[in-house]
Amino acid sequence: MSSDATDRVAKPLASLALVNAAGWGKGFSILTRITVMAFRHPWQSSFAIGATLVASTFQLMIPRLLGQAVDHTQVALTGGNAGQMAQDALLTTALLLLGASVLRGIFTLIQNYYSEAVGHHMGYRLRLACYEKIQRLSFSFHDSMHSGDLITVGLLDLEGVRMYFSTALVRMVLLTMLIGIGAYMLISTDVVLGLLALSFVPFVGWRSSVTQLRLRATWLDLQERLSVLTRVMEENLGGIRVVRAFAAQEHEMDKFEVASQSAVTLAHQRVGIRVANTSAMTLSFFAAMGLVLWVGGTKVMAGQMTVGTLTSFLTFMTILQMPVRQLGLMVNAFARASTCGARLFELLDLDIAIKDGKNASELKVTDGTLRFENVNFAYPSAAKNQVLTGVTFEAKRGETIGIVGPPGSGKSTLAHLIPRFYDVSGGRITIDGQDIRTATLQSLRRSVGVVQQDSFLFTTTIENNIAYGDPWAKEARIERASESAQLHNYVLGLPTGYETVVGERGVSLSGGQRQRLSIARALMLRPAVMVFDDSTAAIDAGTEQRIRSAMRKYAAERVTLIVAHRLSSLMHADRILFMEDGRIVESGTHEELLALGGRYKALYDLQVRPGDDILSA
Amino acid sequence: MAEELETERADVREDGRRPPRAVVGSHRIEEEIFGKVFDSNIIKRIWTFVEPYRTKIYWAVAAVLSFTAMQLLIPLIIRYAIDHGMQQGSADWHVLTWSIVVFLVAIIINFGASYLQEMLVGGVAEDVLFDIRKAMFSHLQRVSLSWMDKTEVGRLMSRLQGDVNSMQEFLETSVLSVGDIALLFGIVFVMLYLDFKLGLLTLCALPVLFVVRLFWLPRARKSFMAAHETNSIANGALAEAIHGVRAVQSMDRERVNFMLYDDKAHANLRTHLTAAKYAQVMVPIVDSLTGLAMALVIVVGGSRVLNQALDVGVMVAFLFYIQRFFDPIRSLTLQYSVMQRAMASGQRLTEVLDVPVDIQDAPNAKVLSPDMDGSVEFKDVVFGYNPKHPVLKHVSFKVNPGETVALVGPTGSGKSSCMSLIHRFYEVQGGQVLVGGHDVRDLTQDSLGRQIAMVLQEPFLFTGTVFDNIRYHKTDATREEVIEAAKTVGAHDFIMRMPGGYDGILGQRGGNLSLGQRQLISFARALVADAKILVLDEATANIDSYTEMLIQKALVKLLEGRTGLVIAHRLATIREADRIIVLQNGELIESGNHTELMRNRKLYSKLYNLNYASFDDIPEDVLDEAVTTGQAT
C-alpha cells in the first residue's frame, strides 16, 4: 500500500498528458479516442476481450450438447443393443455440458470483471485529469461556466465514458460472437429452420435500439423537468418565510403542481415507450419460437430432423434472447459515450488561460514594492467593456492603500489582477520590478494574499480552514492568526473549539464570522502583498477596529490594499484611491481628500450621519 | 526559519506524507440506509397512498400471475408436442397443430399480460411517487415555522427526492416479486408433477444456491456500500473543488489537493474493483449449478428415457425449466435489500408527514376585509419559541392606522418575534395580537396574509423573471403596475440595465444582484402587493452608500398611506418614524418619538449618543455597557 501510495504520488500533469495523448488528431472520432484510452490498459482489456470470445464459444456449445443428449436417448428406441453405448454417450455429454457450463461461468467472470476493471481504471485517470483541469482553469472560465454544469461533466459525462468499454465495446464483441457464430451454426444445420429461429433478431434489435435512443432522449428531458421541480421545492422551502409572509402557499402549490405534472406526464410516457417495446419484443421472440416448433415439428415427423436438433434450436433461441434485447442497450451505450465524451474532452482539451510563461522564474521579493503601470483591463467575456483604464500607482512595504468608489468602478477587479486571477489587457503590474506574468504562478500566489468578499469555507474543522494555505502549520500559529482576526474568543466558546466543522455541511457561521475566518486564513500565508477585497462589510465596526489594531504589526511588513465601501474601514490608510469608471480620480490621505472637497468628501458626507447638522441645530 | 517554511509551505513531503491539516471533500454522515425488512406500520402508511389505485394493483397482480403461468406453460406445450406428436412411427399431425394453436394463444396472453402488468405497475409507481411527494410538500406548506426553522432544507429535499424515489422502486419491484415467487413455486411444482424423483434430484441445486447467496449477500453488500460511499466521497471532493476553486487557486493549494484527491479517487477505484469481484463471483456459481442440474437430468433422466421409463419430452421440458430456475432467486434476494431501504425511507417519510400542523384556521375564521382600518395592536402578549423562555413578556402597544412605528432594541430583544406574530407565524402563549381590531386567531390566514406585506431582512427572490418576482404577491398585476412600482422605489434604472430588463432571469436567489438591489426589488414587490400594513425588517449588512440612499428614499414612498412597522437599524430610518418603541429582553421599556425619547435619557438616548450610524455597528461590549447603565437609570 505504501509503495503504491508513493508510486501514485501525484504527477498531476503527467496524468493529464496520459489522457490527452489519446486525443491525437481531431479528425478521429471521440469513440476512437475512448477506445484508445481503454487499450492503454493492454492486459486488462485483452483479458476482457479474450475471455469474451472463450465464454461465448462455451455458451454456444451448450445447446448443441443438449441436443446431442436428447438424440442419444432416442437411439435406444431404434437400435436395441446400443443401450450401454447410449448410456456412455449420455454420460460423456453430461460431463461435457457440466464442463462447458463451469468454464463459461469462469470466463464470463473474467470477461465482466476485467471489462469493469478497465472502465474503473479509465474512470480513475479521467477523474484525476478532470479534477486537475478544473483546479487549474482560470477565473474567467469559472465565471462563464455554471458550477452545476461542470459537476455534470465531472460526474455524469465521466460515467458515460467510463462505461463505454464494458457496455458498448465488450458487449459488441459478445453479441457479434453469439449472433454471428450462432447464426452460422443454425443455418448450416438447417437453412429454413435457422432463418426462422433468427427471424426475431433484426426486429428485436431494431426495436430495442430505437426504443433505447428514445428513452435516452426523454430521460434527458425528464431530468430537465425534474430539476425544475427540484428548484421549485428548494426555493419554496428555503424561502418559506416569504411564502408565508405573502400567504402564497396556494400560488406555490400551483407552481409545484405544474412542475410536477409536467414531470409525471413524461414519466408515464416513458413507461409507455418502454413497455410497448418489451412486450413487442417478447411477442416477436415467442412467435419465432412457435414457427420453429411448427416447422421443426413437421420435419421431425417427416423424419428429416431429430428431436435433439429441434431441442438445440429451441434452447439456442432462449440463449440468444437476452443478448439480442441488449442490442438496444449497446447502441445506447455508444450514443451515450460519444455525447458524454464530446463534453468531457472539450473540458479536458481546454487551454488554461493563465499559466506559467515559458521562462517563468520564481518571484523574488526584496523590497516588496507593488506597482501598477498604466494598467488597462477588460474581462475576456466582454472585451469591449473596459473595466480599468490607465491605472497607475505604487505601494511600498509597510504602506496601506485604501481603494473606494461607487459599485462597478473596478475596485475589486483591480484587486483580482495582483494574484493574476485575470491578466491585464494593457500595461503591467510589477512586484519589485518583476512583471508578475514572468513569475511562476505558485511563487506569485504565495506572495499575494487575498481575502475575498464572499469567501468559500471548506467543510472541515475551523483549524483546517485557517491553515488552508499552510497545512503544515503549527497550532500556535493558527491561534495567533485567529486572535488577530478576532475569531479566537468565538471559537473557544464553541463546544468543540477549533475542531468544530464549518462550511456547507457543518456549523453555519454568520457573515461576519466567515469574514473573520477568512482574514485569519489569509494571515497564515504571510504574503508580501495583502489584499482585503471588501472583506469586512459584515463585521461590525468595533470588531473591525480591533482587527485593524491587531493587524498593525502585520501591515508593517507588507503592502496592504483595502477595498471597501465603508469609509471607516479605510480612512486610516496611508493613501486612498477614489475610483470611478475604472480610473483613479482622486488620490491622497483622508485629510487631503476631505480638503479637496471632491467625490470622496461627498461620499463622506453621505455616510457619516446624514442630516446630523439638523439635529445639532 | 521563516524562509524554510515559505518554500515548503503547501507541498507534500518526499516520503509521501500528507500535510496534517489538509483535507479535500467532507465525509457526509450518511443516514441509515437499511431499516427493518418489514414494518407493518410503514406498510400501512404506504398503502394509504397506494389504495386509490388498488383496482389497478389487483389487475397488475392478476396480470403478473397469468404472465407467470404462461412462462410455465410454454415448456409444457413443447413437451406435449414432442411426446405426443413427434415420436417416430406415431407422428400425429393433429397433436402438433393443436400444440401450435395452444402455443399461439399462450403467447398472445403472455403479450397482453406483460403489457398490462408493466404498464400498470410502472404507471401506478410513478403516480404514487408524485402523490407522496405532493402530500409532503403541501404538508410542509402548513407545518409551523418553528419546526421549519430547525430543519435543514437539504434534509427535507432528500426526503422529497431520495426517500420518495426509493418508495417508488419498492412498489415496482414488490409487484414483480409476486411474479418471481409464483414462478419459483410454479417451476418446483411443475417439475415435481412431471416426474417426482427427477424433480427432487434437480431441485437439490436450489438449496445450495440459497446457502451460497446467504453467505455471499452480507459480504457483497458491504463491498457495494463501500464502493457507493467512496464514490460519493470522491464526487463530493470534486464538487468542492468546483465551488471553492477561487479559494484553492488564491491559496495555491492545487498540488496538495490533487494528491489528496488522488487518495480518494484511488480508494474509489479499489473499492469498485472489490465490489466488481463480489458481483461477478456469483456468475460461475450459478452457471456451474445450472450445468450440474442439466448434467443430472441428462444422465439420470436420459438413462430413464433409454429404459423407456420417461418421455423424452419431459426431459426437454426439464432442461428448459432449469434455465429459468435461478432468475427468481436472484431477483428475490435483490428485493430483500430494496425492502430494507424502503422501510428506512418510509420511516423518514412518515416522520415528516406526522409533523403536527400547529397553526390552522379556526372553524369559524373570518375573512379580514380589505376595508379594515389597518391598525395593529399587541395586548399583553407573551411568547417564546420555547414556552419556558419567553422572548416577549407582556408586551402591549398599538399602531394606529397610517402610523409608522420603528421597533428598536439590541439583538435578542424580541423585535423579529413581534413581526412574526403579526403574521401569525407562531401562536402567542398569552394575550392577543389584533389586526384591524380582530384577533389574528379569528381570521383566515390567507386573508390576513393579503393585508400584510412583509419585507424580510434577507430578501428572497425566486428563480424567474424580475417581472414575476415583483408581482409575486399579486400574480395578476399588469406590466404597467410592476414598472410603476419599480420606478417608485428606484429600482427601474438598474433593472433596465440588466440583460433582458424586466424579463431578465434572476439567478438562484437573485445571485446576480447585490443585496441592496435585491432589497429594492423586494420593496417593489411589497408596493405591488398594496397591503394595508407593511412590516419591514431593515437589512443590517452593509450596503454601499449609493444604494443605501435609494433605499431610504424608497422606504418613505413605501410607507405612504400605510400602517408601517419597521424593525429599524439605521438612525435615519428611526428618526423618520412617527413613534419609536424600544424593546429590551422582551419587554417594552420606552416609546415615543425621537425628541421625546432623547429627553427621556434612557436606553435609546444612550444608544443614540454612542454616535454610530446604525445600532448594529455598536460593538458588543459598548452595547452591554449602555444596556446595563440604561437599565440602572
Short mmCIF file of C-alpha atoms in Angstrom, two decimals, chain B residues 180-397:
data_model
loop_
_atom_site.label_atom_id
_atom_site.label_comp_id
_atom_site.label_asym_id
_atom_site.label_seq_id
_atom_site.Cartn_x
_atom_site.Cartn_y
_atom_site.Cartn_z
CA ASP B 180 -40.97 -14.19 -9.02
CA ILE B 181 -42.32 -16.12 -6.10
CA ALA B 182 -45.08 -17.58 -8.25
CA LEU B 183 -42.56 -18.57 -10.91
CA LEU B 184 -40.27 -20.22 -8.39
CA PHE B 185 -43.04 -22.26 -6.80
CA GLY B 186 -44.55 -22.90 -10.20
CA ILE B 187 -41.35 -24.38 -11.56
CA VAL B 188 -40.86 -26.52 -8.46
CA PHE B 189 -44.42 -27.73 -8.64
CA VAL B 190 -44.41 -28.49 -12.36
CA MET B 191 -41.10 -30.33 -12.14
CA LEU B 192 -42.29 -32.47 -9.27
CA TYR B 193 -45.54 -33.09 -11.09
CA LEU B 194 -43.84 -34.13 -14.32
CA ASP B 195 -41.51 -36.51 -12.58
CA PHE B 196 -41.23 -36.56 -8.85
CA LYS B 197 -37.86 -38.26 -8.47
CA LEU B 198 -36.11 -36.40 -11.24
CA GLY B 199 -37.64 -33.20 -9.97
CA LEU B 200 -36.40 -33.79 -6.46
CA LEU B 201 -32.94 -34.57 -7.72
CA THR B 202 -32.77 -31.44 -9.82
CA LEU B 203 -34.08 -29.25 -7.08
CA CYS B 204 -31.11 -30.23 -4.93
CA ALA B 205 -29.26 -27.41 -6.62
CA LEU B 206 -31.70 -24.88 -5.18
CA PRO B 207 -30.77 -25.03 -1.51
CA VAL B 208 -27.10 -24.95 -2.48
CA LEU B 209 -27.68 -21.66 -4.22
CA PHE B 210 -29.69 -20.35 -1.31
CA VAL B 211 -26.93 -21.13 1.13
CA VAL B 212 -24.26 -19.67 -1.10
CA ARG B 213 -26.25 -16.49 -1.52
CA LEU B 214 -26.89 -16.26 2.16
CA PHE B 215 -23.15 -16.22 2.78
CA TRP B 216 -22.48 -14.01 -0.14
CA LEU B 217 -25.08 -11.33 0.47
CA PRO B 218 -23.81 -9.58 3.60
CA ARG B 219 -20.24 -9.50 2.34
CA ALA B 220 -21.21 -8.39 -1.11
CA ARG B 221 -23.47 -5.73 0.29
CA LYS B 222 -20.68 -4.40 2.43
CA SER B 223 -18.45 -4.13 -0.59
CA PHE B 224 -21.19 -2.47 -2.64
CA MET B 225 -21.78 0.05 0.08
CA ALA B 226 -18.09 0.76 0.40
CA ALA B 227 -17.96 1.40 -3.33
CA HIS B 228 -21.00 3.63 -3.11
CA GLU B 229 -19.52 5.55 -0.24
CA THR B 230 -16.09 6.11 -1.74
CA ASN B 231 -17.86 7.22 -4.85
CA SER B 232 -19.85 9.87 -3.08
CA ILE B 233 -16.76 10.97 -1.20
CA ALA B 234 -14.81 11.41 -4.42
CA ASN B 235 -17.74 13.18 -6.02
CA GLY B 236 -18.09 15.44 -3.02
CA ALA B 237 -14.44 16.36 -3.29
CA LEU B 238 -14.87 17.19 -6.95
CA ALA B 239 -17.88 19.37 -6.21
CA GLU B 240 -15.91 21.12 -3.51
CA ALA B 241 -13.08 21.78 -5.94
CA ILE B 242 -15.56 23.34 -8.32
CA HIS B 243 -17.26 25.53 -5.75
CA GLY B 244 -14.10 26.51 -3.96
CA VAL B 245 -11.84 26.88 -6.97
CA ARG B 246 -11.17 30.54 -6.32
CA ALA B 247 -10.05 29.93 -2.77
CA VAL B 248 -7.94 26.98 -3.89
CA GLN B 249 -6.14 28.99 -6.53
CA SER B 250 -5.62 32.03 -4.41
CA MET B 251 -4.05 29.93 -1.68
CA ASP B 252 -2.02 27.78 -4.01
CA ARG B 253 -3.42 24.52 -2.80
CA GLU B 254 -3.70 22.80 -6.19
CA ARG B 255 -0.84 20.37 -5.70
CA VAL B 256 -1.78 19.25 -2.22
CA ASN B 257 -5.41 18.94 -3.18
CA PHE B 258 -4.57 16.90 -6.21
CA MET B 259 -2.68 14.46 -4.07
CA LEU B 260 -5.43 14.20 -1.52
CA TYR B 261 -7.98 13.78 -4.26
CA ASP B 262 -5.82 11.09 -5.75
CA ASP B 263 -6.06 9.22 -2.44
CA LYS B 264 -9.82 9.41 -2.61
CA ALA B 265 -10.07 8.55 -6.27
CA HIS B 266 -7.77 5.61 -5.74
CA ALA B 267 -9.79 4.38 -2.78
CA ASN B 268 -12.79 4.62 -5.04
CA LEU B 269 -11.02 2.55 -7.67
CA ARG B 270 -10.05 -0.10 -5.15
CA THR B 271 -13.47 -0.47 -3.59
CA HIS B 272 -15.07 -0.65 -7.01
CA LEU B 273 -12.72 -3.40 -8.09
CA THR B 274 -13.55 -5.32 -4.92
CA ALA B 275 -17.25 -4.77 -5.48
CA ALA B 276 -16.88 -5.98 -9.05
CA LYS B 277 -15.29 -9.17 -7.76
CA TYR B 278 -18.17 -9.77 -5.41
CA ALA B 279 -20.73 -9.01 -8.06
CA GLN B 280 -19.17 -11.35 -10.58
CA VAL B 281 -18.30 -14.26 -8.31
CA MET B 282 -21.92 -15.41 -8.42
CA VAL B 283 -21.80 -15.90 -12.19
CA PRO B 284 -19.67 -19.08 -12.28
CA ILE B 285 -21.53 -20.45 -9.27
CA VAL B 286 -24.92 -20.06 -10.88
CA ASP B 287 -23.58 -21.32 -14.19
CA SER B 288 -21.97 -24.34 -12.59
CA LEU B 289 -25.14 -25.20 -10.69
CA THR B 290 -27.16 -24.85 -13.85
CA GLY B 291 -24.67 -27.07 -15.63
CA LEU B 292 -24.80 -29.57 -12.80
CA ALA B 293 -28.57 -29.69 -12.79
CA MET B 294 -28.66 -30.17 -16.56
CA ALA B 295 -25.99 -32.86 -16.37
CA LEU B 296 -28.03 -34.68 -13.73
CA VAL B 297 -31.13 -34.51 -15.88
CA ILE B 298 -29.20 -35.84 -18.83
CA VAL B 299 -27.55 -38.73 -17.01
CA VAL B 300 -30.41 -39.78 -14.75
CA GLY B 301 -33.29 -38.62 -16.90
CA GLY B 302 -31.56 -39.75 -20.09
CA SER B 303 -30.99 -43.27 -18.89
CA ARG B 304 -34.59 -43.48 -17.80
CA VAL B 305 -35.65 -42.34 -21.24
CA LEU B 306 -33.45 -45.12 -22.61
CA ASN B 307 -35.26 -47.56 -20.39
CA GLN B 308 -38.49 -46.04 -21.59
CA ALA B 309 -39.35 -45.08 -18.06
CA LEU B 310 -39.54 -41.39 -19.01
CA ASP B 311 -40.79 -39.48 -22.03
CA VAL B 312 -38.11 -37.58 -23.87
CA GLY B 313 -40.35 -34.50 -23.89
CA VAL B 314 -40.29 -34.42 -20.11
CA MET B 315 -36.54 -34.34 -20.21
CA VAL B 316 -36.60 -31.47 -22.70
CA ALA B 317 -39.06 -29.58 -20.53
CA PHE B 318 -36.79 -30.10 -17.54
CA LEU B 319 -33.90 -28.66 -19.47
CA PHE B 320 -35.97 -25.60 -20.26
CA TYR B 321 -37.08 -25.10 -16.70
CA ILE B 322 -33.58 -25.39 -15.37
CA GLN B 323 -32.52 -22.47 -17.49
CA ARG B 324 -35.19 -20.26 -15.88
CA PHE B 325 -34.70 -21.67 -12.44
CA PHE B 326 -32.26 -19.24 -10.89
CA ASP B 327 -33.67 -15.96 -12.14
CA PRO B 328 -36.36 -15.61 -9.47
CA ILE B 329 -33.90 -16.42 -6.70
CA ARG B 330 -31.57 -13.72 -7.92
CA SER B 331 -34.24 -11.05 -8.08
CA LEU B 332 -35.79 -12.09 -4.78
CA THR B 333 -32.54 -11.64 -2.91
CA LEU B 334 -32.18 -8.22 -4.50
CA GLN B 335 -35.71 -7.40 -3.47
CA TYR B 336 -34.66 -8.01 0.11
CA SER B 337 -32.31 -5.04 0.03
CA VAL B 338 -34.90 -2.91 -1.70
CA MET B 339 -37.34 -3.71 1.08
CA GLN B 340 -34.91 -2.71 3.78
CA ARG B 341 -34.11 0.51 2.05
CA ALA B 342 -37.76 1.27 1.54
CA MET B 343 -38.55 0.71 5.20
CA ALA B 344 -35.82 3.14 6.26
CA SER B 345 -37.09 5.70 3.76
CA GLY B 346 -40.69 5.09 4.73
CA GLN B 347 -39.80 5.72 8.33
CA ARG B 348 -38.33 9.11 7.46
CA LEU B 349 -41.25 10.00 5.22
CA THR B 350 -43.81 9.28 7.89
CA GLU B 351 -41.83 11.39 10.32
CA VAL B 352 -42.27 14.37 8.03
CA LEU B 353 -45.91 13.61 7.29
CA ASP B 354 -46.62 13.32 11.01
CA VAL B 355 -45.26 16.72 11.96
CA PRO B 356 -48.30 18.35 13.52
CA VAL B 357 -49.77 21.45 11.94
CA ASP B 358 -49.95 23.87 14.87
CA ILE B 359 -51.46 26.84 13.21
CA GLN B 360 -54.73 26.32 11.44
CA ASP B 361 -57.72 28.44 10.61
CA ALA B 362 -60.30 28.37 13.34
CA PRO B 363 -63.52 26.61 12.26
CA ASN B 364 -65.42 29.90 12.06
CA ALA B 365 -62.49 32.04 10.95
CA LYS B 366 -63.46 35.36 9.41
CA VAL B 367 -62.07 36.89 6.27
CA LEU B 368 -60.17 40.07 7.00
CA SER B 369 -61.77 42.70 4.82
CA PRO B 370 -59.51 44.96 2.77
CA ASP B 371 -61.54 47.85 4.18
CA MET B 372 -60.29 47.32 7.71
CA ASP B 373 -58.56 50.28 9.27
CA GLY B 374 -55.04 48.85 9.25
CA SER B 375 -54.36 49.14 12.94
CA VAL B 376 -52.15 46.66 14.79
CA GLU B 377 -52.38 46.07 18.47
CA PHE B 378 -50.45 43.89 20.91
CA LYS B 379 -52.35 43.24 24.12
CA ASP B 380 -50.25 41.83 26.92
CA VAL B 381 -48.51 39.43 24.58
CA VAL B 382 -46.42 36.61 25.99
CA PHE B 383 -44.47 34.49 23.56
CA GLY B 384 -41.42 32.24 23.39
CA TYR B 385 -40.17 29.71 20.87
CA ASN B 386 -39.63 27.61 23.90
CA PRO B 387 -42.56 28.38 26.23
CA LYS B 388 -40.27 28.15 29.23
CA HIS B 389 -38.14 31.01 27.97
CA PRO B 390 -40.43 33.77 26.79
CA VAL B 391 -38.97 36.15 24.23
CA LEU B 392 -41.79 38.64 24.71
CA LYS B 393 -43.06 39.33 28.20
CA HIS B 394 -46.40 41.09 28.47
CA VAL B 395 -45.83 43.44 25.59
CA SER B 396 -48.62 45.89 24.78
CA PHE B 397 -48.70 48.62 22.17
#
